[in-house]
CSV table of C-alpha atoms and ligand atoms in Angstrom, one decimal:
chain,number,residue,atom,x,y,z
A,1484,MET,CA,16.8,-0.5,-14.2
A,1485,ASN,CA,20.4,-1.7,-13.8
A,1486,THR,CA,20.4,-4.9,-11.8
A,1487,GLU,CA,24.0,-5.8,-12.6
A,1488,ARG,CA,26.1,-4.0,-10.0
A,1489,ASP,CA,29.8,-4.2,-9.7
A,1490,GLU,CA,30.6,-1.0,-7.8
A,1491,LEU,CA,30.3,0.2,-4.3
A,1492,PHE,CA,29.6,3.8,-3.3
A,1493,ILE,CA,32.5,5.1,-1.2
A,1494,ASP,CA,33.8,8.6,-0.6
A,1495,GLY,CA,31.3,10.2,-3.0
A,1496,ALA,CA,31.9,8.0,-6.0
A,1497,TRP,CA,31.1,4.6,-7.5
A,1498,THR,CA,34.2,2.6,-7.0
A,1499,SER,CA,35.4,-1.0,-7.7
A,1500,PRO,CA,35.5,-3.3,-4.7
A,1501,SER,CA,38.9,-4.7,-3.6
A,1502,GLY,CA,38.0,-8.2,-4.8
A,1503,SER,CA,36.2,-9.3,-7.9
A,1504,GLN,CA,33.6,-11.6,-6.4
A,1505,THR,CA,29.9,-10.9,-6.9
A,1506,MET,CA,26.7,-12.3,-5.3
A,1507,PRO,CA,23.6,-13.3,-7.2
A,1508,VAL,CA,20.2,-11.7,-6.5
A,1509,GLU,CA,17.3,-14.1,-6.9
A,1510,ASN,CA,13.8,-13.5,-7.9
A,1511,PRO,CA,11.8,-15.7,-5.4
A,1512,THR,CA,8.8,-15.9,-7.7
A,1513,THR,CA,10.6,-17.2,-10.8
A,1514,GLU,CA,13.7,-18.6,-9.0
A,1515,ASP,CA,15.8,-16.8,-11.7
A,1516,VAL,CA,18.9,-14.8,-11.0
A,1517,MET,CA,17.8,-11.2,-11.6
A,1518,GLY,CA,21.0,-9.5,-11.0
A,1519,HIS,CA,24.3,-9.3,-9.1
A,1520,ILE,CA,26.0,-7.2,-6.5
A,1521,PRO,CA,29.6,-6.8,-5.4
A,1522,GLU,CA,30.7,-9.1,-2.6
A,1523,GLY,CA,32.7,-6.6,-0.6
A,1524,ASP,CA,35.2,-7.4,2.1
A,1525,ALA,CA,36.9,-5.9,5.2
A,1526,GLN,CA,39.2,-3.7,3.0
A,1527,ASP,CA,36.1,-2.1,1.4
A,1528,VAL,CA,34.6,-1.6,4.8
A,1529,ASP,CA,37.9,0.0,6.0
A,1530,ARG,CA,37.9,2.4,3.0
A,1531,ALA,CA,34.2,3.4,3.6
A,1532,VAL,CA,34.6,3.9,7.3
A,1533,LYS,CA,37.7,6.0,6.9
A,1534,ALA,CA,35.8,8.1,4.3
A,1535,ALA,CA,32.9,8.5,6.7
A,1536,ALA,CA,35.3,9.5,9.5
A,1537,GLY,CA,37.0,12.0,7.3
A,1538,ALA,CA,33.7,13.6,6.4
A,1539,LEU,CA,32.4,13.9,9.9
A,1540,ASP,CA,33.8,17.2,11.0
A,1541,GLU,CA,32.6,19.1,7.9
A,1542,TRP,CA,29.2,17.5,7.8
A,1543,SER,CA,28.6,18.0,11.5
A,1544,GLN,CA,29.1,21.7,11.1
A,1545,VAL,CA,26.6,22.1,8.3
A,1546,PRO,CA,23.6,23.7,9.9
A,1547,ALA,CA,21.0,21.0,10.9
A,1548,GLU,CA,18.2,22.6,8.8
A,1549,GLU,CA,20.5,22.4,5.8
A,1550,ARG,CA,21.3,18.8,6.5
A,1551,ALA,CA,17.5,18.0,6.9
A,1552,ALA,CA,16.8,19.8,3.6
A,1553,TYR,CA,19.4,17.6,1.8
A,1554,VAL,CA,17.8,14.5,3.3
A,1555,ALA,CA,14.3,15.7,2.2
A,1556,LYS,CA,15.6,15.9,-1.3
A,1557,ILE,CA,16.2,12.2,-1.3
A,1558,ALA,CA,12.4,11.8,-1.0
A,1559,GLU,CA,12.0,13.8,-4.2
A,1560,GLY,CA,14.5,11.7,-6.1
A,1561,LEU,CA,12.8,8.5,-4.9
A,1562,ALA,CA,9.4,9.8,-5.9
A,1563,ALA,CA,10.6,10.4,-9.4
A,1564,ARG,CA,11.5,6.6,-9.6
A,1565,GLN,CA,8.5,5.3,-7.6
A,1566,THR,CA,7.3,2.7,-10.1
A,1567,GLU,CA,10.7,1.5,-11.0
A,1568,LEU,CA,11.5,1.1,-7.3
A,1569,ALA,CA,8.2,-0.7,-6.5
A,1570,GLU,CA,8.7,-3.2,-9.4
A,1571,LEU,CA,12.3,-3.7,-8.3
A,1572,VAL,CA,11.4,-4.6,-4.7
A,1573,THR,CA,8.6,-6.8,-5.9
A,1574,GLY,CA,11.1,-8.6,-8.1
A,1575,GLU,CA,13.7,-9.2,-5.4
A,1576,LEU,CA,11.4,-9.7,-2.5
A,1577,GLY,CA,8.1,-11.0,-3.9
A,1578,MET,CA,5.6,-8.5,-2.2
A,1579,PRO,CA,2.5,-7.9,-4.3
A,1580,ILE,CA,3.0,-4.9,-6.4
A,1581,ASN,CA,0.3,-2.6,-5.0
A,1582,TRP,CA,1.6,-3.0,-1.5
A,1583,SER,CA,5.1,-2.7,-2.7
A,1584,ASN,CA,4.2,0.5,-4.4
A,1585,MET,CA,2.6,1.9,-1.2
A,1586,ILE,CA,4.9,0.6,1.4
A,1587,GLN,CA,8.3,-0.4,-0.1
A,1588,ALA,CA,8.5,2.6,-2.4
A,1589,GLY,CA,6.2,5.0,-0.6
A,1590,LEU,CA,7.1,4.8,3.0
A,1591,PRO,CA,10.8,5.7,2.6
A,1592,GLN,CA,9.8,8.9,0.9
A,1593,LEU,CA,7.7,9.8,3.9
A,1594,THR,CA,10.7,9.2,6.2
A,1595,PHE,CA,13.3,11.1,4.2
A,1596,GLY,CA,10.8,13.9,3.4
A,1597,SER,CA,9.7,14.3,7.1
A,1598,MET,CA,13.2,15.2,8.4
A,1599,PRO,CA,12.8,19.1,8.3
A,1600,ASP,CA,9.6,18.8,10.3
A,1601,VAL,CA,11.0,16.1,12.7
A,1602,LEU,CA,14.1,18.2,13.3
A,1603,SER,CA,11.9,21.1,14.4
A,1604,GLN,CA,10.5,19.0,17.2
A,1605,VAL,CA,13.8,18.4,18.9
A,1606,ALA,CA,15.6,21.0,21.0
A,1607,LEU,CA,19.2,21.0,19.7
A,1608,GLU,CA,20.2,23.3,22.6
A,1609,GLU,CA,18.8,24.0,26.0
A,1610,GLU,CA,20.0,25.6,29.2
A,1611,ILE,CA,20.3,24.1,32.7
A,1612,GLY,CA,21.7,26.8,35.0
A,1613,ASN,CA,25.2,27.6,33.7
A,1614,ALA,CA,25.2,24.6,31.3
A,1615,LEU,CA,24.4,25.0,27.7
A,1616,VAL,CA,23.3,21.5,26.7
A,1617,VAL,CA,23.9,20.8,23.0
A,1618,ARG,CA,22.9,17.8,21.0
A,1619,GLU,CA,25.7,16.6,18.7
A,1620,PRO,CA,26.1,13.8,16.3
A,1621,ARG,CA,27.3,10.5,17.6
A,1622,GLY,CA,29.9,10.2,14.9
A,1623,VAL,CA,30.3,7.4,12.3
A,1624,VAL,CA,27.2,5.2,12.1
A,1625,ALA,CA,27.2,1.7,10.8
A,1626,ALA,CA,23.8,0.8,9.5
A,1627,ILE,CA,23.1,-2.9,9.0
A,1628,THR,CA,19.7,-3.7,7.5
A,1629,PRO,CA,17.4,-6.7,6.6
A,1630,TRP,CA,15.5,-7.7,3.5
A,1631,ASN,CA,11.8,-7.6,4.5
A,1632,TYR,CA,11.1,-3.9,4.2
A,1633,PRO,CA,14.6,-3.1,2.8
A,1634,LEU,CA,14.4,0.6,1.8
A,1635,HIS,CA,12.1,1.5,4.7
A,1636,GLN,CA,14.6,0.1,7.2
A,1637,ILE,CA,17.4,1.9,5.4
A,1638,ALA,CA,15.5,5.2,5.5
A,1639,LEU,CA,14.7,4.8,9.2
A,1640,LYS,CA,18.4,4.8,9.8
A,1641,ILE,CA,20.0,7.0,7.2
A,1642,ALA,CA,17.5,9.8,7.3
A,1643,PRO,CA,17.8,10.7,11.0
A,1644,ALA,CA,21.5,9.8,11.2
A,1645,LEU,CA,22.4,12.3,8.5
A,1646,THR,CA,20.0,14.9,9.8
A,1647,ALA,CA,21.7,14.7,13.2
A,1648,GLY,CA,25.1,15.3,11.5
A,1649,ASN,CA,26.5,11.8,11.6
A,1650,THR,CA,28.2,10.2,8.7
A,1651,VAL,CA,27.1,6.7,7.6
A,1652,VAL,CA,28.2,3.4,6.1
A,1653,LEU,CA,25.3,1.2,5.0
A,1654,LYS,CA,25.5,-2.5,4.7
A,1655,PRO,CA,22.1,-3.6,3.3
A,1656,SER,CA,20.8,-7.1,3.2
A,1657,GLU,CA,22.5,-9.2,0.6
A,1658,VAL,CA,19.2,-11.0,0.0
A,1659,VAL,CA,17.2,-7.9,-1.3
A,1660,PRO,CA,20.0,-5.4,-2.0
A,1661,LEU,CA,19.2,-3.8,-5.4
A,1662,ASN,CA,16.9,-1.1,-4.0
A,1663,ALA,CA,19.9,0.2,-2.0
A,1664,PHE,CA,21.8,0.8,-5.3
A,1665,LEU,CA,18.8,2.8,-6.6
A,1666,LEU,CA,18.8,4.9,-3.5
A,1667,PHE,CA,22.5,5.7,-3.8
A,1668,GLU,CA,22.0,6.8,-7.4
A,1669,VAL,CA,19.5,9.3,-6.0
A,1670,ILE,CA,21.9,10.3,-3.3
A,1671,GLU,CA,24.7,10.7,-5.8
A,1672,GLU,CA,22.7,13.3,-7.7
A,1673,LEU,CA,22.3,15.5,-4.5
A,1674,GLY,CA,26.0,16.3,-4.4
A,1675,LEU,CA,26.4,15.6,-0.7
A,1676,PRO,CA,30.0,16.1,0.5
A,1677,ALA,CA,32.1,13.1,-0.3
A,1678,GLY,CA,32.2,10.4,2.4
A,1679,VAL,CA,29.0,11.5,4.2
A,1680,VAL,CA,27.1,8.4,3.2
A,1681,ASN,CA,28.7,5.2,1.8
A,1682,LEU,CA,27.4,1.8,0.5
A,1683,VAL,CA,29.2,-1.5,1.0
A,1684,THR,CA,27.5,-4.8,0.1
A,1685,GLY,CA,28.4,-8.3,0.9
A,1686,THR,CA,27.6,-11.0,3.5
A,1687,GLY,CA,26.8,-10.3,7.1
A,1688,PRO,CA,29.6,-12.3,8.7
A,1689,VAL,CA,32.2,-10.6,6.5
A,1690,VAL,CA,31.1,-7.1,5.7
A,1691,GLY,CA,28.6,-6.6,8.5
A,1692,GLN,CA,31.0,-8.0,11.1
A,1693,ALA,CA,33.9,-5.9,9.9
A,1694,LEU,CA,31.8,-2.8,9.8
A,1695,ALA,CA,30.4,-3.3,13.3
A,1696,GLU,CA,33.9,-4.0,14.7
A,1697,HIS,CA,35.7,-1.2,13.0
A,1698,SER,CA,37.4,1.0,15.6
A,1699,LEU,CA,36.3,4.3,13.9
A,1700,VAL,CA,32.6,3.3,14.0
A,1701,ASP,CA,30.8,5.1,16.9
A,1702,MET,CA,27.4,3.6,16.6
A,1703,ILE,CA,25.7,0.5,15.2
A,1704,THR,CA,22.1,0.7,14.2
A,1705,PHE,CA,20.7,-2.7,13.2
A,1706,THR,CA,17.5,-4.3,12.2
A,1707,GLY,CA,17.4,-8.1,11.7
A,1708,SER,CA,17.2,-11.3,13.6
A,1709,THR,CA,17.5,-11.5,17.4
A,1710,GLY,CA,20.5,-13.9,17.0
A,1711,THR,CA,22.5,-11.4,14.9
A,1712,GLY,CA,21.4,-8.5,17.2
A,1713,LYS,CA,22.8,-10.3,20.2
A,1714,ARG,CA,26.1,-10.9,18.4
A,1715,LEU,CA,26.3,-7.2,17.5
A,1716,GLY,CA,25.4,-6.3,21.1
A,1717,GLU,CA,28.5,-8.1,22.2
A,1718,VAL,CA,30.6,-6.3,19.7
A,1719,ALA,CA,29.2,-3.0,20.8
A,1720,ALA,CA,29.7,-3.9,24.5
A,1721,ARG,CA,33.4,-4.7,24.0
A,1722,GLN,CA,34.1,-1.3,22.4
A,1723,VAL,CA,31.5,0.7,24.4
A,1724,LYS,CA,29.8,1.7,21.1
A,1725,ARG,CA,26.3,3.0,21.0
A,1726,ILE,CA,23.9,0.5,19.5
A,1727,ALA,CA,20.2,0.5,18.5
A,1728,LEU,CA,18.6,-2.8,17.8
A,1729,GLU,CA,15.3,-3.6,16.1
A,1730,LEU,CA,14.8,-7.4,16.3
A,1731,GLY,CA,12.1,-10.0,16.2
A,1732,GLY,CA,8.5,-10.1,17.3
A,1733,LYS,CA,5.6,-12.5,18.1
A,1734,SER,CA,2.8,-10.0,18.4
A,1735,ALA,CA,-0.5,-10.9,20.0
A,1736,ASN,CA,-3.8,-9.7,18.6
A,1737,ILE,CA,-6.1,-9.8,21.7
A,1738,ILE,CA,-9.7,-10.0,20.7
A,1739,LEU,CA,-11.9,-9.3,23.8
A,1740,ASP,CA,-15.3,-11.0,24.2
A,1741,ASP,CA,-17.3,-7.9,23.3
A,1742,ALA,CA,-15.4,-7.3,20.0
A,1743,ASP,CA,-16.9,-7.3,16.6
A,1744,LEU,CA,-15.5,-10.7,15.7
A,1745,GLU,CA,-15.8,-10.4,11.9
A,1746,GLN,CA,-13.9,-7.1,11.9
A,1747,ALA,CA,-11.3,-8.1,14.5
A,1748,VAL,CA,-10.5,-11.5,13.0
A,1749,GLY,CA,-10.5,-10.2,9.5
A,1750,ALA,CA,-8.1,-7.3,10.3
A,1751,GLY,CA,-6.0,-9.8,12.3
A,1752,VAL,CA,-5.6,-12.2,9.4
A,1753,PHE,CA,-4.8,-9.4,7.0
A,1754,ASN,CA,-2.2,-8.0,9.4
A,1755,CYS,CA,-0.6,-11.4,9.9
A,1756,TYR,CA,-0.3,-12.2,6.2
A,1757,LEU,CA,1.0,-8.9,4.9
A,1758,ASN,CA,4.2,-9.4,3.0
A,1759,SER,CA,3.8,-13.1,3.5
A,1760,SER,CA,4.1,-12.5,7.2
A,1761,GLN,CA,7.7,-11.5,6.7
A,1762,THR,CA,7.0,-8.5,9.0
A,1763,CYS,CA,8.5,-8.1,12.5
A,1764,ILE,CA,5.2,-6.6,13.8
A,1765,ALA,CA,3.0,-9.3,12.2
A,1766,GLN,CA,0.2,-10.3,14.6
A,1767,THR,CA,0.9,-14.0,14.4
A,1768,ARG,CA,-0.8,-14.9,17.7
A,1769,MET,CA,-4.6,-14.3,17.7
A,1770,LEU,CA,-6.0,-14.5,21.3
A,1771,VAL,CA,-9.7,-15.2,21.4
A,1772,PRO,CA,-12.1,-16.0,24.3
A,1773,GLU,CA,-12.6,-19.8,24.7
A,1774,SER,CA,-16.3,-19.3,24.3
A,1775,ARG,CA,-15.9,-17.8,20.8
A,1776,LEU,CA,-13.0,-20.0,19.6
A,1777,ASP,CA,-15.0,-21.9,17.0
A,1778,GLU,CA,-16.6,-18.8,15.7
A,1779,ALA,CA,-13.3,-17.0,15.4
A,1780,THR,CA,-11.7,-20.0,13.8
A,1781,ASP,CA,-14.4,-20.1,11.1
A,1782,ILE,CA,-13.9,-16.5,10.3
A,1783,ALA,CA,-10.1,-16.9,10.1
A,1784,LEU,CA,-10.6,-19.9,7.8
A,1785,THR,CA,-12.8,-17.9,5.4
A,1786,ASN,CA,-10.3,-15.0,5.4
A,1787,ALA,CA,-7.3,-17.3,4.9
A,1788,GLN,CA,-9.0,-19.0,2.0
A,1789,ALA,CA,-9.8,-15.7,0.4
A,1790,GLN,CA,-6.0,-15.0,0.0
A,1791,VAL,CA,-4.9,-15.0,-3.6
A,1792,VAL,CA,-1.5,-16.7,-3.7
A,1793,GLY,CA,0.6,-16.3,-6.8
A,1794,ASP,CA,2.6,-13.9,-9.0
A,1795,PRO,CA,3.1,-10.7,-7.0
A,1796,MET,CA,3.1,-8.7,-10.2
A,1797,ALA,CA,-0.4,-9.9,-11.1
A,1798,GLU,CA,-3.4,-7.7,-10.2
A,1799,GLY,CA,-5.3,-9.2,-7.3
A,1800,THR,CA,-2.6,-11.2,-5.8
A,1801,THR,CA,-2.5,-10.8,-2.0
A,1802,LEU,CA,0.2,-13.3,-1.0
A,1803,GLY,CA,3.5,-13.6,-2.9
A,1804,PRO,CA,6.3,-16.1,-2.3
A,1805,LEU,CA,8.7,-16.1,0.6
A,1806,VAL,CA,12.0,-14.4,0.0
A,1807,SER,CA,14.1,-17.5,-0.5
A,1808,ALA,CA,14.2,-21.2,-0.6
A,1809,ALA,CA,15.8,-21.2,2.9
A,1810,GLN,CA,13.0,-19.1,4.3
A,1811,ARG,CA,10.3,-21.3,2.7
A,1812,ASP,CA,11.9,-24.4,4.1
A,1813,ARG,CA,12.1,-22.9,7.6
A,1814,VAL,CA,8.5,-22.0,7.5
A,1815,ARG,CA,7.4,-25.5,6.3
A,1816,ASN,CA,9.3,-27.0,9.2
A,1817,TYR,CA,7.4,-24.8,11.6
A,1818,ILE,CA,4.1,-25.9,10.1
A,1819,ASP,CA,5.1,-29.6,10.5
A,1820,LYS,CA,6.2,-28.8,14.1
A,1821,GLY,CA,2.8,-27.2,14.8
A,1822,VAL,CA,1.1,-30.4,13.7
A,1823,ALA,CA,3.5,-32.6,15.6
A,1824,GLU,CA,3.0,-30.6,18.9
A,1825,GLY,CA,-0.7,-31.0,18.7
A,1826,ALA,CA,-2.1,-27.8,17.3
A,1827,THR,CA,-5.2,-28.2,15.1
A,1828,LEU,CA,-4.5,-27.4,11.4
A,1829,VAL,CA,-7.5,-25.5,10.1
A,1830,THR,CA,-6.2,-24.7,6.6
A,1831,GLY,CA,-2.9,-24.6,4.7
A,1832,GLY,CA,0.0,-27.0,5.5
A,1833,SER,CA,3.6,-27.5,4.6
A,1834,GLU,CA,3.0,-28.7,1.0
A,1835,ALA,CA,3.4,-26.2,-1.8
A,1836,PRO,CA,0.2,-24.4,-2.8
A,1837,GLU,CA,-1.6,-26.2,-5.7
A,1838,GLY,CA,-0.2,-25.2,-9.1
A,1839,LEU,CA,2.7,-23.3,-7.6
A,1840,ASP,CA,5.6,-25.6,-7.7
A,1841,LYS,CA,8.0,-22.9,-8.9
A,1842,GLY,CA,8.7,-20.0,-6.6
A,1843,TYR,CA,9.0,-20.1,-2.9
A,1844,PHE,CA,5.3,-20.1,-2.1
A,1845,VAL,CA,3.8,-21.3,1.2
A,1846,GLN,CA,0.1,-21.9,1.7
A,1847,PRO,CA,-1.7,-19.4,4.0
A,1848,THR,CA,-1.9,-21.5,7.1
A,1849,VAL,CA,-4.1,-21.3,10.2
A,1850,PHE,CA,-3.7,-23.3,13.4
A,1851,THR,CA,-6.3,-23.2,16.2
A,1852,ASN,CA,-6.4,-24.6,19.7
A,1853,VAL,CA,-2.8,-23.5,20.0
A,1854,SER,CA,-1.2,-23.4,23.4
A,1855,ASN,CA,1.1,-20.6,24.0
A,1856,ASP,CA,4.0,-22.8,25.0
A,1857,MET,CA,4.1,-24.5,21.6
A,1858,THR,CA,7.0,-23.6,19.3
A,1859,ILE,CA,4.7,-22.0,16.7
A,1860,ALA,CA,3.4,-19.6,19.5
A,1861,GLN,CA,6.9,-18.7,20.8
A,1862,GLU,CA,9.2,-18.4,17.8
A,1863,GLU,CA,9.1,-15.9,15.1
A,1864,ILE,CA,8.2,-17.8,11.9
A,1865,PHE,CA,8.3,-15.1,9.2
A,1866,GLY,CA,5.9,-17.0,7.0
A,1867,PRO,CA,2.1,-17.1,6.6
A,1868,VAL,CA,1.2,-19.1,9.7
A,1869,LEU,CA,-1.5,-17.8,12.1
A,1870,SER,CA,-1.9,-19.3,15.6
A,1871,ILE,CA,-5.2,-18.9,17.3
A,1872,ILE,CA,-4.9,-19.3,21.1
A,1873,PRO,CA,-7.9,-19.5,23.4
A,1874,TYR,CA,-8.0,-17.7,26.7
A,1875,ARG,CA,-10.3,-17.7,29.8
A,1876,ASP,CA,-10.7,-14.0,30.8
A,1877,ASP,CA,-8.9,-10.6,30.2
A,1878,ASP,CA,-6.2,-11.3,32.8
A,1879,HIS,CA,-5.4,-14.6,31.2
A,1880,ALA,CA,-5.3,-12.9,27.8
A,1881,VAL,CA,-2.8,-10.3,29.1
A,1882,GLU,CA,-0.7,-13.1,30.7
A,1883,ILE,CA,-0.5,-15.0,27.4
A,1884,ALA,CA,0.3,-11.9,25.4
A,1885,ASN,CA,3.1,-11.0,27.7
A,1886,ASP,CA,4.4,-14.6,27.9
A,1887,SER,CA,6.9,-14.1,25.1
A,1888,GLN,CA,10.6,-13.3,24.8
A,1889,TYR,CA,9.5,-10.5,22.4
A,1890,GLY,CA,7.8,-7.2,22.9
A,1891,LEU,CA,7.4,-5.4,19.7
A,1892,SER,CA,3.8,-4.8,18.8
A,1893,GLY,CA,0.3,-6.1,19.2
A,1894,ALA,CA,-3.4,-5.2,19.0
A,1895,VAL,CA,-6.5,-5.1,21.2
A,1896,TRP,CA,-10.1,-5.2,20.0
A,1897,SER,CA,-13.2,-4.5,22.2
A,1898,GLY,CA,-16.6,-2.9,21.8
A,1899,ASP,CA,-15.5,-0.7,24.6
A,1900,ASP,CA,-12.6,1.7,23.9
A,1901,ASP,CA,-11.8,2.2,27.6
A,1902,ARG,CA,-11.6,-1.5,28.2
A,1903,ALA,CA,-9.4,-2.0,25.2
A,1904,MET,CA,-7.1,0.9,26.4
A,1905,GLY,CA,-6.9,-0.7,29.8
A,1906,VAL,CA,-5.6,-4.0,28.3
A,1907,ALA,CA,-3.3,-2.2,25.9
A,1908,ARG,CA,-1.5,-0.4,28.7
A,1909,ARG,CA,-0.8,-3.8,30.3
A,1910,ILE,CA,0.9,-5.3,27.3
A,1911,ARG,CA,4.7,-5.1,27.4
A,1912,THR,CA,5.4,-4.0,23.8
A,1913,GLY,CA,6.8,-0.9,22.1
A,1914,GLN,CA,3.6,-0.4,20.1
A,1915,ILE,CA,0.1,-1.6,20.3
A,1916,GLU,CA,-3.0,-0.9,18.1
A,1917,VAL,CA,-6.4,-0.3,19.7
A,1918,ASN,CA,-9.5,-1.2,17.7
A,1919,GLY,CA,-7.7,-1.0,14.4
A,1920,GLY,CA,-5.6,2.1,15.1
A,1921,SER,CA,-3.6,2.6,11.9
A,1922,PHE,CA,0.1,2.5,11.3
A,1923,ASN,CA,1.7,5.9,12.2
A,1924,PRO,CA,5.1,6.4,10.5
A,1925,MET,CA,6.0,9.2,12.9
A,1926,ALA,CA,5.2,7.3,16.1
A,1927,PRO,CA,8.2,5.7,18.0
A,1928,PHE,CA,8.9,2.2,16.8
A,1929,GLY,CA,10.9,-0.4,18.7
A,1930,GLY,CA,10.8,-3.2,21.2
A,1931,TYR,CA,10.6,-4.2,24.8
A,1932,LYS,CA,12.5,-7.3,25.9
A,1933,GLN,CA,14.4,-9.2,23.2
A,1934,SER,CA,12.7,-7.2,20.4
A,1935,GLY,CA,15.6,-4.8,20.9
A,1936,HIS,CA,16.3,-1.4,22.3
A,1937,GLY,CA,16.2,2.2,21.0
A,1938,ARG,CA,13.3,3.7,19.0
A,1939,GLU,CA,13.0,4.5,15.3
A,1940,ALA,CA,10.9,6.9,13.4
A,1941,GLY,CA,9.9,10.5,14.0
A,1942,LYS,CA,11.3,12.6,16.8
A,1943,PHE,CA,12.2,9.6,19.0
A,1944,GLY,CA,14.1,8.0,16.1
A,1945,LEU,CA,16.1,11.2,15.5
A,1946,GLU,CA,17.0,11.5,19.2
A,1947,GLU,CA,18.8,8.2,19.0
A,1948,PHE,CA,21.5,9.7,16.8
A,1949,PHE,CA,22.6,12.5,19.1
A,1950,GLU,CA,25.1,12.6,21.9
A,1951,VAL,CA,24.5,15.2,24.6
A,1952,LYS,CA,27.2,17.7,25.6
A,1953,ALA,CA,27.0,20.1,28.5
A,1954,ILE,CA,29.1,23.2,28.0
A,1955,LEU,CA,29.6,24.9,31.4
A,1956,ARG,CA,30.0,28.6,31.3
B,12,LIG,P1,17.5,-12.0,8.5
B,12,LIG,O1,17.5,-13.5,8.9
B,12,LIG,O2,16.3,-11.3,8.7
B,12,LIG,O3,18.2,-11.8,7.2
B,12,LIG,P2,20.0,-11.3,9.8
B,12,LIG,O4,20.1,-10.9,11.2
B,12,LIG,O5,20.7,-12.6,9.3
B,12,LIG,O6,18.4,-11.4,9.6
B,12,LIG,O7,20.4,-10.2,8.7
B,12,LIG,C1,20.1,-8.8,8.9
B,12,LIG,C2,21.4,-8.1,8.4
B,12,LIG,O8,22.4,-8.4,9.3
B,12,LIG,C3,21.8,-8.4,7.0
B,12,LIG,O9,22.3,-7.2,6.4
B,12,LIG,C4,22.9,-9.4,7.3
B,12,LIG,O10,23.9,-9.5,6.2
B,12,LIG,C5,23.5,-8.9,8.5
B,12,LIG,N1,24.3,-9.8,9.3
B,12,LIG,C6,24.2,-11.1,9.4
B,12,LIG,N2,25.1,-11.7,10.2
B,12,LIG,C7,25.9,-10.7,10.6
B,12,LIG,C8,27.0,-10.6,11.5
B,12,LIG,N3,27.6,-11.7,12.1
B,12,LIG,N4,27.6,-9.4,11.7
B,12,LIG,C9,27.0,-8.3,11.2
B,12,LIG,N5,26.0,-8.3,10.3
B,12,LIG,C10,25.4,-9.5,10.1
């Protein structure tokens, strides 16, 4: 695997960036530099956007089924490099290899591969009286993506954008960027028309900003922090650009008093800690009935202590490092803040886990007796910190769950499915799991409130990338 990258992919070819600066990519487990990427600039962005704009007319006229077939071929190319891809992401991100293999390398294949089927679910043309209503591509799409599920986020944007006939410039996260280069090697082999999809790497404030602001960009699709999302929202508003935002979360796992506590708490701890909690849908608030707080806390403690923290390449590891020193330090600060604001620390803490002084590891941490107005219950931590919050009755649980600036995901557990469904319908989030309902990669994904707007994945995700035109006859 080539981890030393000095070229961008623009207008159908690998090409030198305008400057000669590169950025290091760090392995968060070893703290070693594992590669480099080009540090692009506004000139590179301009070239890429112009290439995308130049390719739009031709690509938009390729029949949609043919476009979807191209996109599905990306899945085959990725499948052929599955192991390499999983190991690469584990290297640059730190997710345990088995999960990386399934999620980081597996999920993008599902998304790319699903496009022919997803396309068949959307009516590209319909009639309303004398109007022929047609769905057309929005134009040039700027895709700006984060580091936590890097290729998955890229796939959720590129796959539907290209299927709908848009052309794309991708600015992946500079923190976990090498997987994007592997993707573009796969794309290069497909022989798509030049300019249809382009890759420019660099920092957010330089490359990301220039891309979002470029006058030839018609739509911004972004996943990342709420702060950056708001900034991009302002850019889009100034130029009346379309924008889709997938931002933070602070999801509540509501365990009702008749739930199987072992199962509900165990699943909740697992969900919270997946990918070291660097997951926007992580269920970081666990809501339990006051009467069962001690019992739930004990079960959470047992589950947290069963986590195996260490080398993500080692068999059996469940919790790898955080992605960077900055991220680790942020999370440690949150843990200190939790203690300072009076939450009860059950296990974990802000010191490095024993024997793991190298690498950006944080102990799996559980707080109980957390009140929902504490910082650790309100802010997205993006580190393995679970907050257990007691509630009085179902109404109180719903009130706490909805008392958040975010609205991305959540869960409800009950011995009675109808009761769980009743609560689920009252939670103001874009997704919610009932009694362990499993992740569905084709279900619409996105947020209420400050978790963003627009939906990704499946049919709803594809629809974001169309404009609607009425041809009156
Ligand atoms: P995170 O903290 O999860 O990395 P960010 O919002 O900082 O979230 O980053 C997500 C993506 O947004 C990255 O690709 C990053 O480079 C990019 N980005 C950061 N700042 C800006 C900005 N001002 N304009 C455009 N893109 C940005």
